[in-house]
mmCIF file of C-alpha atoms and ligand atoms in Angstrom:
data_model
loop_
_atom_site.group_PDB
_atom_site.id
_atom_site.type_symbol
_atom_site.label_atom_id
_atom_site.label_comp_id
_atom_site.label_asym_id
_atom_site.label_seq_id
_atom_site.Cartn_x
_atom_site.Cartn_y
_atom_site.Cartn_z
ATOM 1 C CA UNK A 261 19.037 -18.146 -4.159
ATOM 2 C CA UNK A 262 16.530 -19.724 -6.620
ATOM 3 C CA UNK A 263 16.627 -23.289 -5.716
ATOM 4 C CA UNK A 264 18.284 -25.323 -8.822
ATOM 5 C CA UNK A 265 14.877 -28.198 -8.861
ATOM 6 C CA UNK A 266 12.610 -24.876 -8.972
ATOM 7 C CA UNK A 267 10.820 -24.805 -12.395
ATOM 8 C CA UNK A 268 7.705 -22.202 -11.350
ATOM 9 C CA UNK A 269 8.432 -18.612 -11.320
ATOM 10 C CA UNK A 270 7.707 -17.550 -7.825
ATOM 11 C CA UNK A 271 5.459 -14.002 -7.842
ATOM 12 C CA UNK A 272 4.035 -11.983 -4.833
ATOM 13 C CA UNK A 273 0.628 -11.603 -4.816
ATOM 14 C CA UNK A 274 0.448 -7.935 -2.966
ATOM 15 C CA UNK A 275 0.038 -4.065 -3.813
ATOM 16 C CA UNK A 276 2.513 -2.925 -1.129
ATOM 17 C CA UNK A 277 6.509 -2.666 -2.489
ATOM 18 C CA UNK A 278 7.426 -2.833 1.172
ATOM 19 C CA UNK A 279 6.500 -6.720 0.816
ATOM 20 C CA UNK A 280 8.454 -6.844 -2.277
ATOM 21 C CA UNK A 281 11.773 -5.588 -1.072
ATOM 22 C CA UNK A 282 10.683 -8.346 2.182
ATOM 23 C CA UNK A 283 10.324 -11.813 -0.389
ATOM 24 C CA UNK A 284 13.208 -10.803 -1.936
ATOM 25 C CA UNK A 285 14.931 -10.923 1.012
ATOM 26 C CA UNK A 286 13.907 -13.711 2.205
ATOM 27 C CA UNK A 287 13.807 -16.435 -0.937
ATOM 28 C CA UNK A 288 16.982 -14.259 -1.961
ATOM 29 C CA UNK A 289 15.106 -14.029 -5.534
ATOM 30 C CA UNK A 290 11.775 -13.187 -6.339
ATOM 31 C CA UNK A 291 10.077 -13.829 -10.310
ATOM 32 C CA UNK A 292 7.991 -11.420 -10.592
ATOM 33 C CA UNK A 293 4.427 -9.905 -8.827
ATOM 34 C CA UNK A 294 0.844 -9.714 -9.219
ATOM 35 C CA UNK A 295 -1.527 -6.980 -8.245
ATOM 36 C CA UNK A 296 -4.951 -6.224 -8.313
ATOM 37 C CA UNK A 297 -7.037 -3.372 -7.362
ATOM 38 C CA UNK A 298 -8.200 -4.801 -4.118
ATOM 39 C CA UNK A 299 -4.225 -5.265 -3.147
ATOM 40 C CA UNK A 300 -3.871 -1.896 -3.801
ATOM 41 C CA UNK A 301 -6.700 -0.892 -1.419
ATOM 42 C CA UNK A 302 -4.817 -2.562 1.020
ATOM 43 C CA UNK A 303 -1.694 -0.862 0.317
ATOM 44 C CA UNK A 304 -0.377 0.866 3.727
ATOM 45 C CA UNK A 305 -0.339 4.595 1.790
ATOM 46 C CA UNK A 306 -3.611 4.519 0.432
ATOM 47 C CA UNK A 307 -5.263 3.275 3.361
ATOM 48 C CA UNK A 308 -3.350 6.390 5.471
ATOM 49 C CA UNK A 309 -4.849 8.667 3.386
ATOM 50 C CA UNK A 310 -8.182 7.508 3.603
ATOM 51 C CA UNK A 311 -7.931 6.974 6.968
ATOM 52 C CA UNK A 312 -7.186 10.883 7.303
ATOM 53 C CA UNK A 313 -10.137 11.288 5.391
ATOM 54 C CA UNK A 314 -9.141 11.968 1.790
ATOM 55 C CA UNK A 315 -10.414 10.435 -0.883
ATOM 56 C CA UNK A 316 -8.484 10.144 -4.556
ATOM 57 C CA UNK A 317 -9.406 11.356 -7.241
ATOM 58 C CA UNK A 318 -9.413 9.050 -10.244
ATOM 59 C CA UNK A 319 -6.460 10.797 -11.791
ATOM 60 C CA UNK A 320 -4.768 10.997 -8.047
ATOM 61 C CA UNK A 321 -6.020 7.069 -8.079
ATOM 62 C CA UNK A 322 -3.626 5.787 -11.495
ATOM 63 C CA UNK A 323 -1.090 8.229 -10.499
ATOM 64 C CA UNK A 324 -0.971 6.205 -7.174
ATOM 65 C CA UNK A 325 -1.392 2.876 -8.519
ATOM 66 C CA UNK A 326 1.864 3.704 -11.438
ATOM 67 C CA UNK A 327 3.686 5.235 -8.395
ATOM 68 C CA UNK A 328 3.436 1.944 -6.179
ATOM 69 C CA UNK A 329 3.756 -0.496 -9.767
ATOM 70 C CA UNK A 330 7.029 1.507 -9.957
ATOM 71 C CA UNK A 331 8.447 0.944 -6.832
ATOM 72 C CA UNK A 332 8.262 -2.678 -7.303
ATOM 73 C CA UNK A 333 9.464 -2.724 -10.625
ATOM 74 C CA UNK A 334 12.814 -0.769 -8.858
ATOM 75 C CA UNK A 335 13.138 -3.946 -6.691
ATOM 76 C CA UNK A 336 12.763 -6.683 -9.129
ATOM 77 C CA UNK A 337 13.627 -4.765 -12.863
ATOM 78 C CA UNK A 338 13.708 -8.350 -14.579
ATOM 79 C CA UNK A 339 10.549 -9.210 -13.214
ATOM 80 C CA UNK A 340 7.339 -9.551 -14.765
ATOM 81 C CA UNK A 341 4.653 -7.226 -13.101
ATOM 82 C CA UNK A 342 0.847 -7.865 -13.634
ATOM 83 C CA UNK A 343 -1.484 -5.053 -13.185
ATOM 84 C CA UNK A 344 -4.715 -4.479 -13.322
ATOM 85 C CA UNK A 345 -7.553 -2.608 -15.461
ATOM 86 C CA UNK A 346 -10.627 -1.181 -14.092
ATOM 87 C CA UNK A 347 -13.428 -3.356 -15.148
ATOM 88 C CA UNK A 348 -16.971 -3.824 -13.440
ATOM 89 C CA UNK A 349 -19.289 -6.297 -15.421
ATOM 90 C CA UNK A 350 -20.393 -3.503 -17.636
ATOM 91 C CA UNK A 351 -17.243 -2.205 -18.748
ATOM 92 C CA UNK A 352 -16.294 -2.583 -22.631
ATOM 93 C CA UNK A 353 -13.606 -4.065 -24.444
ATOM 94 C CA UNK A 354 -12.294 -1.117 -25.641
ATOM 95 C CA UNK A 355 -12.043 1.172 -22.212
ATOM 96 C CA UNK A 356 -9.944 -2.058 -20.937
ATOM 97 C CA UNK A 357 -8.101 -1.659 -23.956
ATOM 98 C CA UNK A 358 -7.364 1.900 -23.909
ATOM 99 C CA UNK A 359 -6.835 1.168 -19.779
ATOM 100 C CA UNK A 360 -4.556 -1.573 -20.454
ATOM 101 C CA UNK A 361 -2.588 0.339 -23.491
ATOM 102 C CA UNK A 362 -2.001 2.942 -20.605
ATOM 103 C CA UNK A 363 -0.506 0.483 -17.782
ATOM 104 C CA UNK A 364 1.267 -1.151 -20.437
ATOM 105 C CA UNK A 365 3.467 1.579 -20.639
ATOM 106 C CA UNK A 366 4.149 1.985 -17.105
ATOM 107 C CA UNK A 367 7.369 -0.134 -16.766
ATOM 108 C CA UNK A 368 9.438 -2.123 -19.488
ATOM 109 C CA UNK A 369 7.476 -5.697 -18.298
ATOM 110 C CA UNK A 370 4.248 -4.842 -17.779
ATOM 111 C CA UNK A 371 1.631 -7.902 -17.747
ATOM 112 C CA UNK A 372 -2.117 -6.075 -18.073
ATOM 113 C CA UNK A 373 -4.736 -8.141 -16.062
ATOM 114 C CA UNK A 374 -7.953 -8.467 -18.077
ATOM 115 C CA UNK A 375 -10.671 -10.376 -17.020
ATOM 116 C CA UNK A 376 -12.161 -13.869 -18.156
ATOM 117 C CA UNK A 377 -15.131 -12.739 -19.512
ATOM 118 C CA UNK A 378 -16.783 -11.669 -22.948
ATOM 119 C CA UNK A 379 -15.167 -8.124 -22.715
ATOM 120 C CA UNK A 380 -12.281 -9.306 -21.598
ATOM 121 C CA UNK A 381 -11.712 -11.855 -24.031
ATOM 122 C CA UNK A 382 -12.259 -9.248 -26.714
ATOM 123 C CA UNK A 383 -10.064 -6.577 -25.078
ATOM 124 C CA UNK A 384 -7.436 -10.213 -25.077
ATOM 125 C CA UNK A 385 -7.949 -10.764 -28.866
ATOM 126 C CA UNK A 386 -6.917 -7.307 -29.908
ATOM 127 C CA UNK A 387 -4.303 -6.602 -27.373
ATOM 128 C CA UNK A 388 -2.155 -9.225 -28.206
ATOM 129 C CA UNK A 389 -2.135 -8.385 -31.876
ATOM 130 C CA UNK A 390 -0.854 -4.938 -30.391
ATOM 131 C CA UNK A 391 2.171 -6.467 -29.187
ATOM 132 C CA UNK A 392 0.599 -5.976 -25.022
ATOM 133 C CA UNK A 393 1.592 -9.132 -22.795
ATOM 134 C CA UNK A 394 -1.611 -9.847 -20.645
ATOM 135 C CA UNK A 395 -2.430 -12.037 -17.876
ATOM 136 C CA UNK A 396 -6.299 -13.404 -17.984
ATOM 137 C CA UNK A 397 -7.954 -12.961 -14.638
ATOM 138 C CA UNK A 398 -10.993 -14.543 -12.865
ATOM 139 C CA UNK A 399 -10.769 -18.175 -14.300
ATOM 140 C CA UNK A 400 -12.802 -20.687 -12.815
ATOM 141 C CA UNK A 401 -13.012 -23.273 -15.224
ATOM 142 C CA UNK A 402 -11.337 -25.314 -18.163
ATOM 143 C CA UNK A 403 -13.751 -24.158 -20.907
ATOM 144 C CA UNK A 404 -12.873 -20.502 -19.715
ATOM 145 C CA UNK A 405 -8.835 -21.238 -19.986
ATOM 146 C CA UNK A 406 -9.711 -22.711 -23.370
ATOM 147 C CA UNK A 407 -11.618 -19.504 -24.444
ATOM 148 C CA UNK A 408 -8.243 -17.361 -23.239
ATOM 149 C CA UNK A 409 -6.145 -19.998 -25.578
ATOM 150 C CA UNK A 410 -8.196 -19.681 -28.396
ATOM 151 C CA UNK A 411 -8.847 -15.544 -28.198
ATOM 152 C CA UNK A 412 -5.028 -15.184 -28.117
ATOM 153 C CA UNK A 413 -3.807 -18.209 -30.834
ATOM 154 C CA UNK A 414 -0.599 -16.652 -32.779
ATOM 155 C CA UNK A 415 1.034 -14.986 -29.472
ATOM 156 C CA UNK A 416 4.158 -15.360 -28.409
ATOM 157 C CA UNK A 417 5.240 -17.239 -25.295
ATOM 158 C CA UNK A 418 5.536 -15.414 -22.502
ATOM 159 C CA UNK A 419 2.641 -13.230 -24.077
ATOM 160 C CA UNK A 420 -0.445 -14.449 -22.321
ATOM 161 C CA UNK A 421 -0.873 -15.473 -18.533
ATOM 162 C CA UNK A 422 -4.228 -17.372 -17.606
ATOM 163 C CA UNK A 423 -4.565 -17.257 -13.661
ATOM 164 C CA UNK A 424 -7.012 -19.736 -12.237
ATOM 165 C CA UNK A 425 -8.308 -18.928 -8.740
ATOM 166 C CA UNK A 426 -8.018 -21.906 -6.601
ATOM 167 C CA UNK A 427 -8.909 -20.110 -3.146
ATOM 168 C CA UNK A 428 -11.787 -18.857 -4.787
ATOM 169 C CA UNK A 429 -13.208 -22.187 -5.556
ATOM 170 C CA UNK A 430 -11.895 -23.966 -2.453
ATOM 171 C CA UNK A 431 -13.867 -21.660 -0.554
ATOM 172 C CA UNK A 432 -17.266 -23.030 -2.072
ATOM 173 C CA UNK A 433 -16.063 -26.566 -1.578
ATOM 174 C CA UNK A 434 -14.714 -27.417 -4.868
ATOM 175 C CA UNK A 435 -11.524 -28.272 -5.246
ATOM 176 C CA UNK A 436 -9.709 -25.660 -6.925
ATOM 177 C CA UNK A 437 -6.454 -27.207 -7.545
ATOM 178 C CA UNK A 438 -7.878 -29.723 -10.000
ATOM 179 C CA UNK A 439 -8.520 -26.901 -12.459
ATOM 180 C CA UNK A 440 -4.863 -26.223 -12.286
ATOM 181 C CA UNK A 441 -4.072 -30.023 -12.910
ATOM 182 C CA UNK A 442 -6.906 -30.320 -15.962
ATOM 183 C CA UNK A 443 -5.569 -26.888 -17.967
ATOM 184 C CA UNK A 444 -2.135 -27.723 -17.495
ATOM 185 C CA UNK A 445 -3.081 -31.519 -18.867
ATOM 186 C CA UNK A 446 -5.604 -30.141 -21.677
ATOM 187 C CA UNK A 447 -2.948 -27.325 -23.025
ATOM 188 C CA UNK A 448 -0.368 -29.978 -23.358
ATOM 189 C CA UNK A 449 -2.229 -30.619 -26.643
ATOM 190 C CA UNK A 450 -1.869 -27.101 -27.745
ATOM 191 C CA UNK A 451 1.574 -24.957 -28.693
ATOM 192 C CA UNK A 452 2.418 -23.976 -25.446
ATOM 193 C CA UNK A 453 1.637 -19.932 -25.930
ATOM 194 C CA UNK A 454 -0.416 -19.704 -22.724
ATOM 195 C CA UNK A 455 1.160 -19.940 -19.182
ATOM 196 C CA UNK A 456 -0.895 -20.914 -16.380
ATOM 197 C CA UNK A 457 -0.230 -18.718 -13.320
ATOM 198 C CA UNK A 458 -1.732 -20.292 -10.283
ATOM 199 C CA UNK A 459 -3.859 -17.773 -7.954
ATOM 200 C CA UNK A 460 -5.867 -17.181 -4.889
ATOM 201 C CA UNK A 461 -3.094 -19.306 -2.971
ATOM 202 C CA UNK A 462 -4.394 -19.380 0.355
ATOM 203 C CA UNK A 463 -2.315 -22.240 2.069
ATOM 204 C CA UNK A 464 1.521 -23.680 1.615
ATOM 205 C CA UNK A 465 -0.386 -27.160 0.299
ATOM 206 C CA UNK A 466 -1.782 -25.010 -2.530
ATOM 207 C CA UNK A 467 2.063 -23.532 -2.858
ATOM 208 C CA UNK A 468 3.305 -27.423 -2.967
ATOM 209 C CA UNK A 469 0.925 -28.560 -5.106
ATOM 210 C CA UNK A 470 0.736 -26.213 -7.922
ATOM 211 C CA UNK A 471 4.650 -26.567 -7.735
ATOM 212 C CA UNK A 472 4.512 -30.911 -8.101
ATOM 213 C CA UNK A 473 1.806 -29.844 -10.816
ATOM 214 C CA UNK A 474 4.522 -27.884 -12.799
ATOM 215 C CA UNK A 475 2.435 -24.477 -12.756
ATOM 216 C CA UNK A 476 4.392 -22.328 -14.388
ATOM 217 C CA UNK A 477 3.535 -19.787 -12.631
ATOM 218 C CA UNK A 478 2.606 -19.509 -9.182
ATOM 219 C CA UNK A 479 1.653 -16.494 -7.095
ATOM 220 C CA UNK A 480 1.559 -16.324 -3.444
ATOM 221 C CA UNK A 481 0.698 -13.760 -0.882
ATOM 222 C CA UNK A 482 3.337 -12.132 1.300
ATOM 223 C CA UNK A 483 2.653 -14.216 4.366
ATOM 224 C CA UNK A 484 2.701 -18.170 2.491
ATOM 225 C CA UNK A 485 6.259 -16.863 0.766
ATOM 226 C CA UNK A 486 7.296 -15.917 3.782
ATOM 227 C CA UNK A 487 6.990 -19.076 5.500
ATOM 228 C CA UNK A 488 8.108 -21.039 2.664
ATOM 229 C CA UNK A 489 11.418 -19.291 2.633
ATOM 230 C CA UNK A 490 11.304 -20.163 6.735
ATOM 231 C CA UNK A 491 11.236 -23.699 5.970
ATOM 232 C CA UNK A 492 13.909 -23.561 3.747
ATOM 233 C CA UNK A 493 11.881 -23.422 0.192
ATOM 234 C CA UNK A 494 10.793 -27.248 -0.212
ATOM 235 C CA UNK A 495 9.509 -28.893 -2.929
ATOM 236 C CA UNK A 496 7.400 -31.668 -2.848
ATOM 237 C CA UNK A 497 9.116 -34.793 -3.578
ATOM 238 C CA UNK A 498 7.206 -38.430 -5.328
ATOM 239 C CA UNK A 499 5.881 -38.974 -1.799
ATOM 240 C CA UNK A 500 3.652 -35.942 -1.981
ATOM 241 C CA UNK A 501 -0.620 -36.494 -2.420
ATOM 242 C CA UNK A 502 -2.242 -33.515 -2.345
ATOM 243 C CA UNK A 503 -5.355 -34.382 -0.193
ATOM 244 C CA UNK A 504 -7.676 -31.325 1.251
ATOM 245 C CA UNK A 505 -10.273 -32.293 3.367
ATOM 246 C CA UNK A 506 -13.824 -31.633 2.419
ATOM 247 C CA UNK A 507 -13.548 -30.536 -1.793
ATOM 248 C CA UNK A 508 -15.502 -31.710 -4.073
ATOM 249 C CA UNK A 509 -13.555 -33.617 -6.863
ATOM 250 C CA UNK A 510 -14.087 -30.921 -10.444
ATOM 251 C CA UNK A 511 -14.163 -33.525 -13.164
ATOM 252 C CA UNK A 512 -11.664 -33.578 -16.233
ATOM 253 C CA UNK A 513 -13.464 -32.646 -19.766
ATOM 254 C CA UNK A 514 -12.290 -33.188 -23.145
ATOM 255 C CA UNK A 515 -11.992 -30.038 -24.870
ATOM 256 C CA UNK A 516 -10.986 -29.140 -28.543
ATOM 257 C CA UNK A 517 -8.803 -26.396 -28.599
ATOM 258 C CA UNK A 518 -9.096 -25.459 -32.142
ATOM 259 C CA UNK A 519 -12.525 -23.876 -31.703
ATOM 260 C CA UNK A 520 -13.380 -19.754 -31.979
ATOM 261 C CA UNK A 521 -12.976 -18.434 -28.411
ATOM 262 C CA UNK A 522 -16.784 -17.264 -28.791
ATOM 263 C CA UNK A 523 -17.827 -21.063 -28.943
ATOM 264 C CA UNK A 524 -16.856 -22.090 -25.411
ATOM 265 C CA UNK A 525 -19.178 -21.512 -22.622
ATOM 266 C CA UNK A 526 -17.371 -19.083 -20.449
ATOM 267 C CA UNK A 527 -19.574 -18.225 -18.063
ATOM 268 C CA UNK A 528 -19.127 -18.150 -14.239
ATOM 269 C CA UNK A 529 -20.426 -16.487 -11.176
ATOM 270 C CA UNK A 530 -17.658 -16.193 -9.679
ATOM 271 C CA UNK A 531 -16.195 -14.218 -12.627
ATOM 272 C CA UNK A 532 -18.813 -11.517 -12.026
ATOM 273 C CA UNK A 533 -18.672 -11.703 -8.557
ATOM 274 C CA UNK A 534 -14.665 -11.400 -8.878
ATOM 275 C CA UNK A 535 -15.308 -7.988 -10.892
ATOM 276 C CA UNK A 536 -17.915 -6.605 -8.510
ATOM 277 C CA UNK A 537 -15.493 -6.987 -5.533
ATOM 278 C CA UNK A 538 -12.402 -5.499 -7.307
ATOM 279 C CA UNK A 539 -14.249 -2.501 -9.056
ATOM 280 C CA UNK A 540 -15.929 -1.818 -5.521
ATOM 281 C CA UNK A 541 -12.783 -1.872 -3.552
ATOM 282 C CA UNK A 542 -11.415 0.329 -6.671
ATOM 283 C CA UNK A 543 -14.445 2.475 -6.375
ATOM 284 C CA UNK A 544 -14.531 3.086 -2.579
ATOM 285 C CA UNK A 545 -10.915 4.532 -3.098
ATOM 286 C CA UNK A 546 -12.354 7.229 -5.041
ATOM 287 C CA UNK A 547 -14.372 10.766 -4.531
ATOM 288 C CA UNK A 548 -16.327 10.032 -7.850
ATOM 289 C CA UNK A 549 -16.626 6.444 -8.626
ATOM 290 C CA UNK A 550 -15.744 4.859 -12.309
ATOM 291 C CA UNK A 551 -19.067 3.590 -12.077
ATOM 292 C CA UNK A 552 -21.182 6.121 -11.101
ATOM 293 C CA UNK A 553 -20.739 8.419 -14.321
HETATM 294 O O1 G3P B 72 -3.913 -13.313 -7.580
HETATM 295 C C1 G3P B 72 -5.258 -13.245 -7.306
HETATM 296 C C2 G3P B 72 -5.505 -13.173 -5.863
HETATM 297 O O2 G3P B 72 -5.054 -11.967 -5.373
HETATM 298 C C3 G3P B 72 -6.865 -13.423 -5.423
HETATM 299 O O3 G3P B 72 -6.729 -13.951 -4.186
HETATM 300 O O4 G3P B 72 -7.329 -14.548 -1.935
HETATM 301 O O5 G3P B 72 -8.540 -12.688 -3.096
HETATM 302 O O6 G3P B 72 -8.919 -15.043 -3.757
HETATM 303 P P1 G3P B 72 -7.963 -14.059 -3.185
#
């Protein structure tokens, strides 16, 4: 049962329904799920098939990736599922959009992952006019999360996800979890139309402190859900500091939100980086890669 102080939707982070039909199990309720195309490389089917040797092809690839997107949505029909477009840093804004139009269609509440950058932000602007729900990916940084607010001004709530990566940043010893803290604390001065979905959990402190934070979203992988619902799904109470050893403090800034999207400096290495590593694991599932044509 969802516990009554819980105000985060709980997703899966994970490409494997098997998982799915697990968390539910386990928490007894699960929000919704996230995906991505490395997940899916790690999905136990597609990793058979390579293993015997065969390759998809890019058709047999989306075919795969709606069949598995399906299965979940079977297990949890009311929740929201996030999936993701092909995009390596030189893909346009208008194959994610025709991409994303596709996926959209899949099941009735489709999110379509996009990523934080210039194309992305453009593929963003025009796919929320079209009605899509979308879920920014990749974001590193404030100014970025202020570029996804701006780019999609006039949506409805519940239209537009941004998903910081905290793991990501954690990793290169900056504390991640303060970008959750500053967006939540610099969209309180906007309208509320973007919801920040905290990502790249990687430990149940990050799970516990995205929750005191009042993400409102919060996606975990199979493993930190699992032992959350072990300990009896706890929430953090006043006593909780969040205090990781070793991060480097990321500093608050005052930003205007009222600004084009094109005016903030969006830029981050870790956004490329983020592509290169899911179109390659995207690629390497596939006889004739996107990229290669
Ligand atoms: O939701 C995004 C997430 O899957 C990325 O996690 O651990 O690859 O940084 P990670």
């Amino acid at each position: 049962m969802r516990p009554q102080s819980l105000r985060s939707k709980i997703f899966l982070d994970g490409g494997d329904a098997g998982e799915t039909r697990d968390i539910t199990a386990i928490l007894g309720f699960l929000d919704g799920q996230t995906t991505n195309p490395t997940l899916i490389s790690k999905n136990p089917q597609a990793k058979e098939r390579l293993e015997r040797g065969g390759k998809f092809t890019e058709k047999e690839i989306f075919d795969f990736y709606r069949g598995v997107v399906k299965d979940i949505y079977e297990l949890i029909p009311q929740g929201s599922i996030s999936i993701e477009v092909y995009a390596d840093p030189s893909t346009e804004a208008d194959k994610m959009l025709a991409m994303g139009r596709d996926m959209f269609s899949w099941i009735p509440k489709a999110q379509v992952k996009l990523p934080t950058s210039k194309e992305g932000l453009k593929a963003a602007e025009q796919a929320v006019k079209e009605g899509l729900r979308i879920n920014m990916t990749l974001c590193f940084s404030q100014e970025q999360a202020a570029a996804v607010y701006a780019a999609t001004r006039g949506a409805k709530k519940g239209q537009v996800y941004v998903s910081p990566f905290i793991g990501r940043l954690d990793d290169r010893g900056e504390k991640g979890m303060d970008v959750i803290a500053h967006i939540i604390k610099m969209y309180r001065k906007g309208d509320g139309h973007v919801e920040v979905l905290t990502a790249s959990v990687r430990n149940m402190d990050h799970l516990l402190c995205a929750l005191k934070l009042g993400s409102d979203i919060i996606t975990a992988p199979y493993a930190i859900l699992k032992e959350w619902g072990r300990q009896g799904m706890p929430f953090p109470d006043n006593s909780y500091t969040y205090k990781p050893a070793g991060l480097e403090d990321i500093p608050y800034k005052e930003i205007d939100l009222s600004k084009n999207w094109r005016e903030y400096d969006i830029a981050h290495d870790l956004t490329v980086k983020g592509m290169e590593k899911f179109s390659k694991d995207w690629n390497d599932l596939i006889a004739q890669p996107l990229a290669a044509r």
